[in-house]
Structure formats: structure tokens, C-alpha cells
mmCIF file of C-alpha atoms in Angstrom:
data_model
loop_
_atom_site.group_PDB
_atom_site.id
_atom_site.type_symbol
_atom_site.label_atom_id
_atom_site.label_comp_id
_atom_site.label_asym_id
_atom_site.label_seq_id
_atom_site.Cartn_x
_atom_site.Cartn_y
_atom_site.Cartn_z
ATOM 1 C CA MET N 63 55.957 0.549 33.918
ATOM 2 C CA LYS N 64 56.442 3.084 31.148
ATOM 3 C CA SER N 65 56.638 6.773 31.936
ATOM 4 C CA ILE N 66 54.131 8.988 30.130
ATOM 5 C CA SER N 67 54.555 12.740 29.787
ATOM 6 C CA THR N 68 51.566 14.594 31.265
ATOM 7 C CA SER N 69 51.648 16.942 28.288
ATOM 8 C CA SER N 70 50.989 13.978 25.921
ATOM 9 C CA LEU N 71 47.679 13.091 27.585
ATOM 10 C CA GLU N 72 44.572 13.949 25.568
ATOM 11 C CA PRO N 73 40.981 14.408 26.818
ATOM 12 C CA GLN N 74 38.507 11.529 26.328
ATOM 13 C CA ILE N 75 41.115 8.857 25.619
ATOM 14 C CA TYR N 76 41.303 5.706 27.752
ATOM 15 C CA ILE N 77 44.401 3.870 28.933
ATOM 16 C CA ASP N 78 43.951 0.082 28.705
ATOM 17 C CA ALA N 79 45.838 -0.525 31.970
ATOM 18 C CA PRO N 80 45.803 1.428 35.257
ATOM 19 C CA LEU N 81 47.494 4.835 35.112
ATOM 20 C CA PHE N 82 49.664 5.533 38.121
ATOM 21 C CA LEU N 83 50.678 8.828 39.640
ATOM 22 C CA ASP N 84 53.375 7.244 41.746
ATOM 23 C CA GLU N 85 54.365 3.748 42.761
ATOM 24 C CA GLY N 86 51.349 2.116 44.305
ATOM 25 C CA TYR N 87 48.950 4.999 43.715
ATOM 26 C CA VAL N 88 46.350 4.578 40.944
ATOM 27 C CA LEU N 89 45.346 7.767 39.140
ATOM 28 C CA LEU N 90 42.922 6.298 36.593
ATOM 29 C CA THR N 91 41.496 2.862 35.823
ATOM 30 C CA PRO N 92 40.830 1.649 32.245
ATOM 31 C CA ASP N 93 37.074 2.354 32.468
ATOM 32 C CA ILE N 94 37.577 6.069 33.211
ATOM 33 C CA PRO N 95 38.635 8.451 30.449
ATOM 34 C CA VAL N 96 41.296 11.109 30.729
ATOM 35 C CA THR N 97 39.556 14.447 31.181
ATOM 36 C CA ARG N 98 40.570 18.036 30.564
ATOM 37 C CA ARG N 99 40.111 18.715 34.235
ATOM 38 C CA LEU N 100 42.442 15.846 35.187
ATOM 39 C CA ILE N 101 45.150 17.166 32.856
ATOM 40 C CA GLU N 102 44.765 20.676 34.281
ATOM 41 C CA ARG N 103 44.918 19.243 37.814
ATOM 42 C CA LEU N 104 48.136 17.370 37.077
ATOM 43 C CA GLU N 105 49.654 20.531 35.607
ATOM 44 C CA SER N 106 48.564 22.624 38.597
ATOM 45 C CA TRP N 107 50.145 20.077 40.944
ATOM 46 C CA TYR N 108 53.361 20.117 38.895
ATOM 47 C CA PHE N 109 53.229 16.423 37.928
ATOM 48 C CA GLU N 110 55.115 16.160 34.642
ATOM 49 C CA THR N 111 55.098 12.341 34.396
ATOM 50 C CA VAL N 112 52.616 9.519 35.055
ATOM 51 C CA TYR N 113 53.108 5.749 34.627
ATOM 52 C CA SER N 114 51.313 2.820 33.057
ATOM 53 C CA ASP N 115 51.833 -0.516 31.295
ATOM 54 C CA GLY N 116 48.911 0.351 29.019
ATOM 55 C CA MET N 117 48.328 2.063 25.694
ATOM 56 C CA PRO N 118 45.893 4.840 24.674
ATOM 57 C CA VAL N 119 42.610 3.429 23.310
ATOM 58 C CA GLU N 120 39.340 4.985 22.188
ATOM 59 C CA ALA N 121 36.963 2.909 24.352
ATOM 60 C CA PRO N 122 36.961 1.372 27.842
ATOM 61 C CA PRO N 123 37.434 -2.408 28.285
ATOM 62 C CA ALA N 124 34.310 -4.512 27.722
ATOM 63 C CA ASP N 125 35.040 -7.013 30.488
ATOM 64 C CA GLY N 126 34.089 -4.787 33.411
ATOM 65 C CA THR N 127 37.469 -5.019 35.075
ATOM 66 C CA GLY N 128 38.323 -1.348 34.887
ATOM 67 C CA LYS N 129 37.544 -0.439 38.476
ATOM 68 C CA VAL N 130 39.836 -3.052 39.944
ATOM 69 C CA GLY N 131 42.863 -0.722 40.051
ATOM 70 C CA VAL N 132 41.382 1.946 42.332
ATOM 71 C CA LEU N 133 39.566 -0.658 44.338
ATOM 72 C CA ASP N 134 42.766 -2.635 44.777
ATOM 73 C CA ALA N 135 44.773 0.408 45.820
ATOM 74 C CA THR N 136 42.141 1.472 48.351
ATOM 75 C CA MET N 137 41.792 -2.082 49.617
ATOM 76 C CA LYS N 138 45.541 -2.314 50.081
ATOM 77 C CA GLU N 139 45.428 0.828 52.255
ATOM 78 C CA SER N 140 42.549 -0.683 54.260
ATOM 79 C CA GLU N 141 44.423 -3.959 54.653
ATOM 80 C CA ALA N 142 47.586 -2.153 55.744
ATOM 81 C CA LEU N 143 45.589 -0.231 58.342
ATOM 82 C CA GLN N 144 43.911 -3.430 59.558
ATOM 83 C CA ASN N 145 47.313 -5.105 59.799
ATOM 84 C CA ALA N 146 48.436 -2.241 62.042
ATOM 85 C CA VAL N 147 45.295 -2.676 64.203
ATOM 86 C CA ASP N 148 45.942 -6.417 64.440
ATOM 87 C CA PHE N 149 49.594 -5.869 65.379
ATOM 88 C CA ILE N 150 48.770 -3.406 68.146
ATOM 89 C CA THR N 151 46.022 -5.742 69.411
ATOM 90 C CA GLU N 152 48.421 -8.718 69.469
ATOM 91 C CA GLU N 153 51.159 -6.793 71.310
ATOM 92 C CA THR N 154 48.584 -5.440 73.751
ATOM 93 C CA GLU N 155 47.416 -8.976 74.520
ATOM 94 C CA LYS N 156 51.006 -10.074 75.166
ATOM 95 C CA LEU N 157 51.689 -7.087 77.432
ATOM 96 C CA ALA N 158 48.374 -7.634 79.264
ATOM 97 C CA LYS N 159 49.459 -11.172 80.135
ATOM 98 C CA ILE N 160 52.739 -9.839 81.495
ATOM 99 C CA TYR N 161 50.876 -7.281 83.618
ATOM 100 C CA THR N 162 48.494 -9.975 84.854
ATOM 101 C CA SER N 163 51.436 -12.222 85.740
ATOM 102 C CA PHE N 164 52.935 -9.361 87.716
ATOM 103 C CA LEU N 165 49.722 -8.803 89.620
ATOM 104 C CA GLU N 166 49.356 -12.486 90.429
ATOM 105 C CA HIS N 167 52.977 -13.494 91.006
ATOM 106 C CA ASN N 168 54.896 -10.222 91.405
ATOM 107 C CA VAL N 169 57.182 -11.202 88.510
ATOM 108 C CA LEU N 170 58.178 -9.224 85.389
ATOM 109 C CA SER N 171 59.951 -11.061 82.584
ATOM 110 C CA ILE N 172 62.553 -8.793 81.003
ATOM 111 C CA ASN N 173 62.998 -11.349 78.202
ATOM 112 C CA GLU N 174 59.294 -11.405 77.295
ATOM 113 C CA LEU N 175 59.160 -7.615 77.379
ATOM 114 C CA SER N 176 62.309 -7.365 75.258
ATOM 115 C CA ASP N 177 60.721 -9.661 72.697
ATOM 116 C CA ILE N 178 57.767 -7.265 72.356
ATOM 117 C CA VAL N 179 60.176 -4.361 71.900
ATOM 118 C CA LYS N 180 62.074 -6.229 69.192
ATOM 119 C CA GLU N 181 58.825 -7.098 67.389
ATOM 120 C CA ILE N 182 57.795 -3.397 67.386
ATOM 121 C CA ILE N 183 61.208 -2.321 66.045
ATOM 122 C CA ALA N 184 61.022 -4.931 63.292
ATOM 123 C CA LYS N 185 57.476 -3.830 62.369
ATOM 124 C CA LEU N 186 58.537 -0.169 62.254
ATOM 125 C CA LYS N 187 61.403 -1.035 59.931
ATOM 126 C CA GLU N 188 59.107 -3.106 57.727
ATOM 127 C CA GLU N 189 56.115 -0.730 57.435
ATOM 128 C CA SER N 190 55.834 2.198 59.811
ATOM 129 C CA ARG N 191 53.294 4.293 57.898
ATOM 130 C CA TYR N 192 50.051 2.832 59.245
ATOM 131 C CA LEU N 193 51.496 1.661 62.531
ATOM 132 C CA LEU N 194 52.386 5.272 63.386
ATOM 133 C CA ALA N 195 48.775 6.236 62.721
ATOM 134 C CA LEU N 196 48.228 4.501 66.097
ATOM 135 C CA PRO N 197 44.849 3.023 65.144
ATOM 136 C CA ASP N 198 42.588 2.042 68.031
ATOM 137 C CA SER N 199 42.924 -1.640 68.841
ATOM 138 C CA GLU N 200 40.192 -4.125 69.739
ATOM 139 C CA GLU N 201 41.486 -4.010 73.325
ATOM 140 C CA GLU N 202 41.262 -0.202 73.646
ATOM 141 C CA ASP N 203 38.247 0.005 75.937
ATOM 142 C CA GLN N 204 39.163 -2.971 78.141
ATOM 143 C CA ASN N 205 42.909 -2.364 78.603
ATOM 144 C CA PHE N 206 43.511 1.254 77.718
ATOM 145 C CA ILE N 207 46.512 1.559 80.081
ATOM 146 C CA VAL N 208 48.153 -1.449 78.458
ATOM 147 C CA THR N 209 47.231 -0.331 74.932
ATOM 148 C CA HIS N 210 48.526 3.141 75.717
ATOM 149 C CA SER N 211 51.812 1.624 76.807
ATOM 150 C CA VAL N 212 52.149 -0.300 73.544
ATOM 151 C CA LYS N 213 51.341 2.806 71.497
ATOM 152 C CA THR N 214 53.806 4.830 73.517
ATOM 153 C CA ALA N 215 56.436 2.204 72.761
ATOM 154 C CA VAL N 216 55.649 2.424 69.023
ATOM 155 C CA VAL N 217 56.165 6.217 69.024
ATOM 156 C CA ALA N 218 59.182 6.141 71.352
ATOM 157 C CA LEU N 219 60.906 3.484 69.280
ATOM 158 C CA ALA N 220 60.149 5.381 66.034
ATOM 159 C CA LEU N 221 61.825 8.401 67.633
ATOM 160 C CA SER N 222 64.825 6.335 68.722
ATOM 161 C CA LEU N 223 65.215 5.030 65.166
ATOM 162 C CA PHE N 224 64.994 8.527 63.755
ATOM 163 C CA LEU N 225 67.563 9.781 66.260
ATOM 164 C CA ASN N 226 69.932 6.882 65.404
ATOM 165 C CA ILE N 227 70.064 5.719 69.024
ATOM 166 C CA PRO N 228 72.137 2.515 69.359
ATOM 167 C CA PRO N 229 70.162 -0.764 69.256
ATOM 168 C CA HIS N 230 70.782 -1.747 72.920
ATOM 169 C CA LYS N 231 69.508 1.644 74.035
ATOM 170 C CA GLN N 232 66.451 1.271 71.811
ATOM 171 C CA ILE N 233 65.604 -1.880 73.765
ATOM 172 C CA GLU N 234 65.878 0.092 77.026
ATOM 173 C CA ILE N 235 63.654 2.859 75.683
ATOM 174 C CA GLY N 236 61.109 0.274 74.560
ATOM 175 C CA LEU N 237 61.131 -1.378 77.990
ATOM 176 C CA ALA N 238 60.579 1.971 79.693
ATOM 177 C CA ALA N 239 57.687 2.780 77.331
ATOM 178 C CA LEU N 240 55.958 -0.565 77.921
ATOM 179 C CA LEU N 241 56.210 -0.167 81.714
ATOM 180 C CA HIS N 242 55.961 3.574 82.283
ATOM 181 C CA GLU N 243 52.353 3.322 83.491
ATOM 182 C CA ILE N 244 52.602 0.064 85.419
ATOM 183 C CA GLY N 245 52.173 1.967 88.669
ATOM 184 C CA MET N 246 48.630 2.878 87.555
ATOM 185 C CA ILE N 247 47.461 -0.687 88.158
ATOM 186 C CA ARG N 248 47.796 -0.019 91.890
ATOM 187 C CA ILE N 249 45.554 3.043 91.706
ATOM 188 C CA PRO N 250 41.748 2.641 91.868
ATOM 189 C CA PRO N 251 40.463 2.786 88.245
ATOM 190 C CA GLN N 252 37.485 4.962 89.162
ATOM 191 C CA ILE N 253 39.962 7.819 89.709
ATOM 192 C CA TYR N 254 41.409 7.824 86.197
ATOM 193 C CA LYS N 255 38.567 6.428 84.079
ATOM 194 C CA HIS N 256 36.350 9.471 84.369
ATOM 195 C CA ASN N 257 36.575 12.857 82.662
ATOM 196 C CA ARG N 258 36.040 15.086 85.679
ATOM 197 C CA LYS N 259 38.044 17.401 87.841
ATOM 198 C CA LEU N 260 40.032 15.435 90.401
ATOM 199 C CA THR N 261 39.875 16.252 94.070
ATOM 200 C CA PRO N 262 43.193 17.349 95.622
ATOM 201 C CA LYS N 263 43.478 13.898 97.265
ATOM 202 C CA GLU N 264 42.795 12.084 93.970
ATOM 203 C CA ARG N 265 45.312 14.203 92.093
ATOM 204 C CA GLN N 266 47.893 13.434 94.741
ATOM 205 C CA THR N 267 47.158 9.733 94.255
ATOM 206 C CA ILE N 268 47.552 10.021 90.472
ATOM 207 C CA ILE N 269 50.899 11.810 90.619
ATOM 208 C CA THR N 270 52.350 8.999 92.705
ATOM 209 C CA HIS N 271 52.218 6.538 89.825
ATOM 210 C CA PRO N 272 55.715 7.328 88.420
ATOM 211 C CA VAL N 273 57.140 6.658 91.877
ATOM 212 C CA ILE N 274 55.168 3.404 92.173
ATOM 213 C CA SER N 275 56.385 2.361 88.710
ATOM 214 C CA PHE N 276 59.959 3.303 89.674
ATOM 215 C CA LYS N 277 59.841 1.131 92.768
ATOM 216 C CA ILE N 278 58.341 -1.831 90.872
ATOM 217 C CA LEU N 279 61.064 -1.765 88.250
ATOM 218 C CA LYS N 280 63.823 -1.133 90.753
ATOM 219 C CA GLU N 281 62.789 -4.172 92.771
ATOM 220 C CA ALA N 282 62.535 -6.249 89.579
ATOM 221 C CA GLY N 283 66.135 -5.468 88.675
ATOM 222 C CA PHE N 284 65.659 -3.388 85.516
ATOM 223 C CA PRO N 285 68.626 -1.287 84.284
ATOM 224 C CA ASN N 286 68.934 2.177 85.871
ATOM 225 C CA PRO N 287 68.269 4.082 82.610
ATOM 226 C CA VAL N 288 64.936 2.260 82.267
ATOM 227 C CA VAL N 289 63.999 2.844 85.884
ATOM 228 C CA LEU N 290 64.865 6.577 85.665
ATOM 229 C CA ALA N 291 62.893 7.058 82.422
ATOM 230 C CA VAL N 292 59.793 5.632 84.076
ATOM 231 C CA LEU N 293 60.281 7.936 87.062
ATOM 232 C CA GLU N 294 60.783 11.009 84.841
ATOM 233 C CA HIS N 295 58.187 10.691 82.095
ATOM 234 C CA HIS N 296 55.975 13.377 83.677
ATOM 235 C CA GLU N 297 58.825 15.827 84.293
ATOM 236 C CA TYR N 298 58.699 19.014 82.204
ATOM 237 C CA ILE N 299 61.532 21.108 80.794
ATOM 238 C CA ASP N 300 60.375 24.211 82.745
ATOM 239 C CA GLY N 301 60.346 22.400 86.077
ATOM 240 C CA THR N 302 56.554 22.223 86.485
ATOM 241 C CA GLY N 303 56.307 18.451 86.162
ATOM 242 C CA TYR N 304 56.366 15.715 88.766
ATOM 243 C CA PRO N 305 57.451 13.981 90.925
ATOM 244 C CA ARG N 306 60.767 15.836 91.370
ATOM 245 C CA LYS N 307 60.221 19.050 89.373
ATOM 246 C CA LEU N 308 63.341 18.466 87.318
ATOM 247 C CA ARG N 309 64.396 21.047 84.678
ATOM 248 C CA GLY N 310 66.017 20.857 81.255
ATOM 249 C CA ASP N 311 68.903 18.440 81.072
ATOM 250 C CA GLN N 312 68.247 17.203 84.586
ATOM 251 C CA ILE N 313 65.750 15.004 82.784
ATOM 252 C CA SER N 314 67.317 11.993 81.055
ATOM 253 C CA LEU N 315 67.097 11.502 77.265
ATOM 254 C CA TYR N 316 64.954 8.412 77.803
ATOM 255 C CA GLY N 317 62.617 10.391 80.101
ATOM 256 C CA LYS N 318 62.245 13.136 77.486
ATOM 257 C CA ILE N 319 61.464 10.631 74.726
ATOM 258 C CA ILE N 320 58.926 8.695 76.808
ATOM 259 C CA GLY N 321 57.313 11.960 77.931
ATOM 260 C CA VAL N 322 56.714 13.133 74.349
ATOM 261 C CA ALA N 323 55.678 9.682 73.067
ATOM 262 C CA SER N 324 53.239 9.111 75.935
ATOM 263 C CA SER N 325 51.622 12.557 75.561
ATOM 264 C CA TYR N 326 51.123 12.110 71.790
ATOM 265 C CA ALA N 327 49.784 8.564 72.127
ATOM 266 C CA ALA N 328 47.343 9.720 74.823
ATOM 267 C CA ALA N 329 46.133 12.657 72.724
ATOM 268 C CA VAL N 330 45.236 10.631 69.627
ATOM 269 C CA SER N 331 43.733 7.579 71.338
ATOM 270 C CA LYS N 332 40.192 7.188 72.612
ATOM 271 C CA ARG N 333 39.498 6.791 76.300
ATOM 272 C CA PRO N 334 36.463 5.466 78.191
ATOM 273 C CA PHE N 335 35.372 9.083 78.650
ATOM 274 C CA ARG N 336 36.406 10.731 75.324
ATOM 275 C CA GLU N 337 37.351 10.229 71.674
ATOM 276 C CA GLY N 338 40.902 10.637 70.453
ATOM 277 C CA ARG N 339 42.105 13.729 68.595
ATOM 278 C CA ASP N 340 43.300 13.645 65.017
ATOM 279 C CA GLY N 341 47.056 13.314 64.439
ATOM 280 C CA HIS N 342 47.550 16.913 63.353
ATOM 281 C CA SER N 343 45.837 18.311 66.473
ATOM 282 C CA GLY N 344 47.816 15.912 68.652
ATOM 283 C CA ILE N 345 51.074 17.147 67.139
ATOM 284 C CA MET N 346 50.065 20.818 67.475
ATOM 285 C CA ASP N 347 49.082 20.375 71.125
ATOM 286 C CA LEU N 348 52.613 19.257 71.876
ATOM 287 C CA VAL N 349 54.314 21.847 69.670
ATOM 288 C CA LYS N 350 52.529 24.606 71.641
ATOM 289 C CA GLU N 351 54.390 23.358 74.704
ATOM 290 C CA MET N 352 57.832 23.258 73.029
ATOM 291 C CA GLY N 353 60.472 24.605 75.377
ATOM 292 C CA ARG N 354 58.083 24.571 78.307
ATOM 293 C CA ARG N 355 56.943 20.986 78.767
ATOM 294 C CA TYR N 356 58.815 19.207 76.023
ATOM 295 C CA ASP N 357 62.369 19.154 74.713
ATOM 296 C CA ASP N 358 62.813 20.989 71.400
ATOM 297 C CA ALA N 359 64.979 18.288 69.780
ATOM 298 C CA ILE N 360 62.572 15.454 70.705
ATOM 299 C CA LEU N 361 59.571 17.418 69.424
ATOM 300 C CA ARG N 362 61.330 18.176 66.156
ATOM 301 C CA ALA N 363 62.054 14.448 65.810
ATOM 302 C CA LEU N 364 58.345 13.725 66.407
ATOM 303 C CA VAL N 365 57.257 16.195 63.711
ATOM 304 C CA LEU N 366 59.796 14.871 61.216
ATOM 305 C CA THR N 367 58.860 11.257 62.016
ATOM 306 C CA LEU N 368 55.085 11.674 61.849
ATOM 307 C CA SER N 369 54.732 14.838 59.737
ATOM 308 C CA VAL N 370 52.636 17.857 60.646
ATOM 309 C CA TYR N 371 49.759 15.909 59.102
ATOM 310 C CA PRO N 372 50.245 12.250 60.074
ATOM 311 C CA VAL N 373 48.978 9.337 57.949
ATOM 312 C CA GLY N 374 45.242 8.869 58.463
ATOM 313 C CA THR N 375 44.485 12.577 58.923
ATOM 314 C CA TYR N 376 41.456 13.828 57.004
ATOM 315 C CA VAL N 377 42.049 17.321 55.668
ATOM 316 C CA LEU N 378 40.343 20.181 53.852
ATOM 317 C CA LEU N 379 42.423 21.669 51.035
ATOM 318 C CA SER N 380 42.415 25.326 50.086
ATOM 319 C CA ASN N 381 40.329 24.507 46.980
ATOM 320 C CA LYS N 382 37.623 22.991 49.252
ATOM 321 C CA VAL N 383 38.535 19.412 48.308
ATOM 322 C CA LYS N 384 38.422 16.845 51.143
ATOM 323 C CA ALA N 385 41.310 14.410 51.256
ATOM 324 C CA LEU N 386 43.040 11.728 53.317
ATOM 325 C CA VAL N 387 46.751 11.783 54.140
ATOM 326 C CA VAL N 388 48.204 8.466 52.883
ATOM 327 C CA LYS N 389 51.958 9.134 52.912
ATOM 328 C CA THR N 390 54.404 11.503 54.587
ATOM 329 C CA ASP N 391 57.901 12.702 53.819
ATOM 330 C CA GLN N 392 60.417 13.230 56.642
ATOM 331 C CA LYS N 393 62.287 15.802 54.565
ATOM 332 C CA HIS N 394 59.085 17.797 53.976
ATOM 333 C CA PRO N 395 56.789 17.338 57.004
ATOM 334 C CA LYS N 396 54.288 19.919 55.758
ATOM 335 C CA GLU N 397 53.969 18.313 52.329
ATOM 336 C CA PRO N 398 52.199 14.940 52.658
ATOM 337 C CA THR N 399 50.704 12.848 49.891
ATOM 338 C CA VAL N 400 46.912 12.882 49.981
ATOM 339 C CA ARG N 401 44.148 10.832 48.358
ATOM 340 C CA LEU N 402 41.432 13.157 47.016
ATOM 341 C CA LEU N 403 38.044 11.907 48.167
ATOM 342 C CA VAL N 404 35.371 14.589 47.630
ATOM 343 C CA ASN N 405 35.547 17.670 45.385
ATOM 344 C CA GLU N 406 34.471 21.214 46.121
ATOM 345 C CA ASN N 407 30.896 20.321 45.111
ATOM 346 C CA ASN N 408 30.833 17.446 47.627
ATOM 347 C CA THR N 409 30.936 14.872 44.820
ATOM 348 C CA LEU N 410 33.083 11.750 45.153
ATOM 349 C CA TYR N 411 36.151 11.401 42.955
ATOM 350 C CA PRO N 412 35.522 8.051 41.177
ATOM 351 C CA GLU N 413 39.260 7.585 40.552
ATOM 352 C CA GLN N 414 40.387 8.881 44.004
ATOM 353 C CA PRO N 415 43.601 10.447 42.621
ATOM 354 C CA VAL N 416 46.657 10.778 44.844
ATOM 355 C CA VAL N 417 48.643 14.000 44.859
ATOM 356 C CA GLN N 418 51.479 15.465 46.869
ATOM 357 C CA ILE N 419 51.064 18.813 48.626
ATOM 358 C CA ARG N 420 53.960 21.070 47.655
ATOM 359 C CA GLU N 421 55.148 24.274 49.280
ATOM 360 C CA ASP N 422 55.269 26.102 45.919
ATOM 361 C CA ASN N 423 51.799 24.943 44.883
ATOM 362 C CA GLU N 424 48.684 27.085 44.952
ATOM 363 C CA VAL N 425 46.726 24.305 46.680
ATOM 364 C CA LYS N 426 47.549 23.936 50.379
ATOM 365 C CA ILE N 427 46.096 22.110 53.361
ATOM 366 C CA SER N 428 43.727 24.528 55.106
ATOM 367 C CA ARG N 429 42.959 22.462 58.175
ATOM 368 C CA PRO N 430 42.123 18.991 59.454
ATOM 369 C CA LEU N 431 38.473 17.972 59.261
ATOM 370 C CA SER N 432 36.456 18.005 62.450
ATOM 371 C CA ARG N 433 35.144 14.756 63.875
ATOM 372 C CA SER N 434 31.607 15.493 62.656
ATOM 373 C CA GLU N 435 32.921 16.286 59.177
ATOM 374 C CA ILE N 436 34.858 13.020 59.110
ATOM 375 C CA GLU N 437 31.780 11.041 60.112
ATOM 376 C CA GLU N 438 29.727 12.681 57.368
ATOM 377 C CA LEU N 439 32.475 12.094 54.816
ATOM 378 C CA LYS N 440 32.785 8.406 55.728
ATOM 379 C CA LYS N 441 29.067 7.927 55.006
ATOM 380 C CA GLN N 442 29.768 8.926 51.403
ATOM 381 C CA LEU N 443 32.801 6.731 50.859
ATOM 382 C CA PRO N 444 32.333 3.370 49.070
ATOM 383 C CA LEU N 445 35.014 1.709 51.218
ATOM 384 C CA ARG N 446 36.029 2.099 54.817
ATOM 385 C CA HIS N 447 38.931 4.564 55.241
#
């Protein structure tokens, strides 16, 4: 594509091919004219260059194809998100079969589990953006312990990739993540499927699950680092965790990683008794416990991997525009790329422009949208986001 200087754009002209802000992000389609407001917006967001294969023309195309560009870009995002849902669903089904086999035959296949880990690593390397949004799978309500284990593995393996942990250790971390809650299948589900205060006896039952998981993996012959990580995933840096009240570096690296990954995955996923939180709130919940529950280095890795505003987070900008985070930058976790959806007058952007939040820009992210605001916004959108 040719680069076009923003300063050369003129109001009320059309471009006879889609105009791109960045690779993959459509700014305008041929049926929508350049406006003074668009030019001012580009200047205020410090975009000096846009891209297109088209030429300036005085009228829109007569064949009605102008809206294809934005539609295609939005559809691609929807397809990528659906692919992530399908992947998590498929891996959940595989892990559910392994759990069922264990219940029926008391056998755990390290090879089958390792294959799941390798598939997750490959998927993260191929396209991590929407996978790390941890979309709810079709199996969420039926197998939330198994789905949670898969999502924990996704986050834990993303952290291990970010931290440049050697490949063979990544496999061990993935195994620990997939099996860290296996002890829960020996606890009556009525105890953990309800959002109510546990009795002292029920709480005591719940906190035995790391020990149960530890014993299961030990008997199955899993490597010691995997077994220890499963035992330690509820230990906290300040010594208030369980089952052994370990402190600081008494907790293994694997245990610290699984602890952070599991807590984040649980926060942003729905449960039979509640909805999941948005990615930003999930991140902030953990950051508040930095140095108390969670290791500083692992939490920093989580923030840099996912961003302060993870992909899929709906946000309100300081100019009252509502937007969706569609891309993050590990070097600038507070500066995601967002797709503008609704302006300050609650009117849809027909072109749904994509812009990057910048630290030196007047426009900032004010806050994530509430669940009720998101539901109202989705009713306005022409396509599912």
C-alpha cells in the first residue's frame, strides 16, 4: 500500500480503496468521505501517515461495495475471537476426557497432556491476542473446573514464553496448570458451585484440594517440579496461603506462575454463580495484592503480557467516546490500540476507526465500561463484538 500524509487529506474527498490507519485496521471505506473532523482527530492522535491502494476521487463508488472494508475488518476480529473460543472448547473437551479416564481407570496420560500443552504453546506463538482474552467456551457451565484449568494453562504458558523459560520447563508448567485443580473432582460440587459463605468444615474441605492433587500426581509419576507447583499454587508471598503457609522464595517459580495464572483466569471467567470480570479489573485485582499474595516479577510479566487493558476490554475514553481494545503493546502496556465504537453523543462511528492510546496524547482511557454499559453498547452495534 502507498503511504499518504495526513496533512494532504482534504475534507469531502473520497478514496476509491479502503484507507488504513495501520496494517489490518480500516479507517475509511470508499463510500465514506474524508471529513474535517476525521482529519482533526488524526492530528490530535499524532497520526502523520495513513495507507491505501486507492486514489482521491470526487464521488463514492456506484457499485455499493464501499462498506466491505470495515465490515471485513470487524468480521475478521469476530472470526479471530470465535477461533479462540473454538480452540479453548476443543482443548477443554480433550482435557475432560483425560479427567474422565482418570476417574474411571485411575490413569493419567502424560503424553496426552503434553500434547495439549504443545498445542497451546503453538497457538500462542501463532496468534495470542484473542486467545489471551480468555473467551468463555461452550463447555464453561458444564466443566468449569476443566475449562479453568485450560485457561490457566494458556496464561501460565504465555508468562513462560514472556519470561523466556526453556521449552522443557514450559511443558512442565503447562502440565501443572492443566492438573492444578484435579483434586477438586474428589470434593462434592455443591460445596464449590455456590456463591455463599462456606462453613468452617466446608472451607477445610476446599483447602485440601492442593494436597489431593499433589498425591494424585505423585502416585502417577509426574516430575517433582510439576507435583510441587500443584501443591503450592495457593501459597502466598506473605505466608498467608495454604496448605503449608510458605513465604517468598520458599514457593517455587512454577508455583508462583500457576498461582497468578489461576487467579487471573478465575477472575475473568464466568462461574455457575457469577459473571466474569473484565480483563482490566482482573489485572487490577491482582496488582493490588502485589508483594502480599503474588510475586512482583510474575505480576509484572502478566501486565506486560496482557496489558493493563487486555484485548476485548470495553473502555470509556476521556473524551466520552466508547471503544474496544483490539491490540496491545508489551512495551507500552498502558497504551493499547482501540476501535472507536460510539462517540460522545452516543452515535455509532460508521467507519469504526482504530487509534492507539498514547501517553503524550490528550485523550486517555478513563475507565473500563461496566457490565450494564457493555450490554447497552452491544445492542447498538451492527456486528457482535
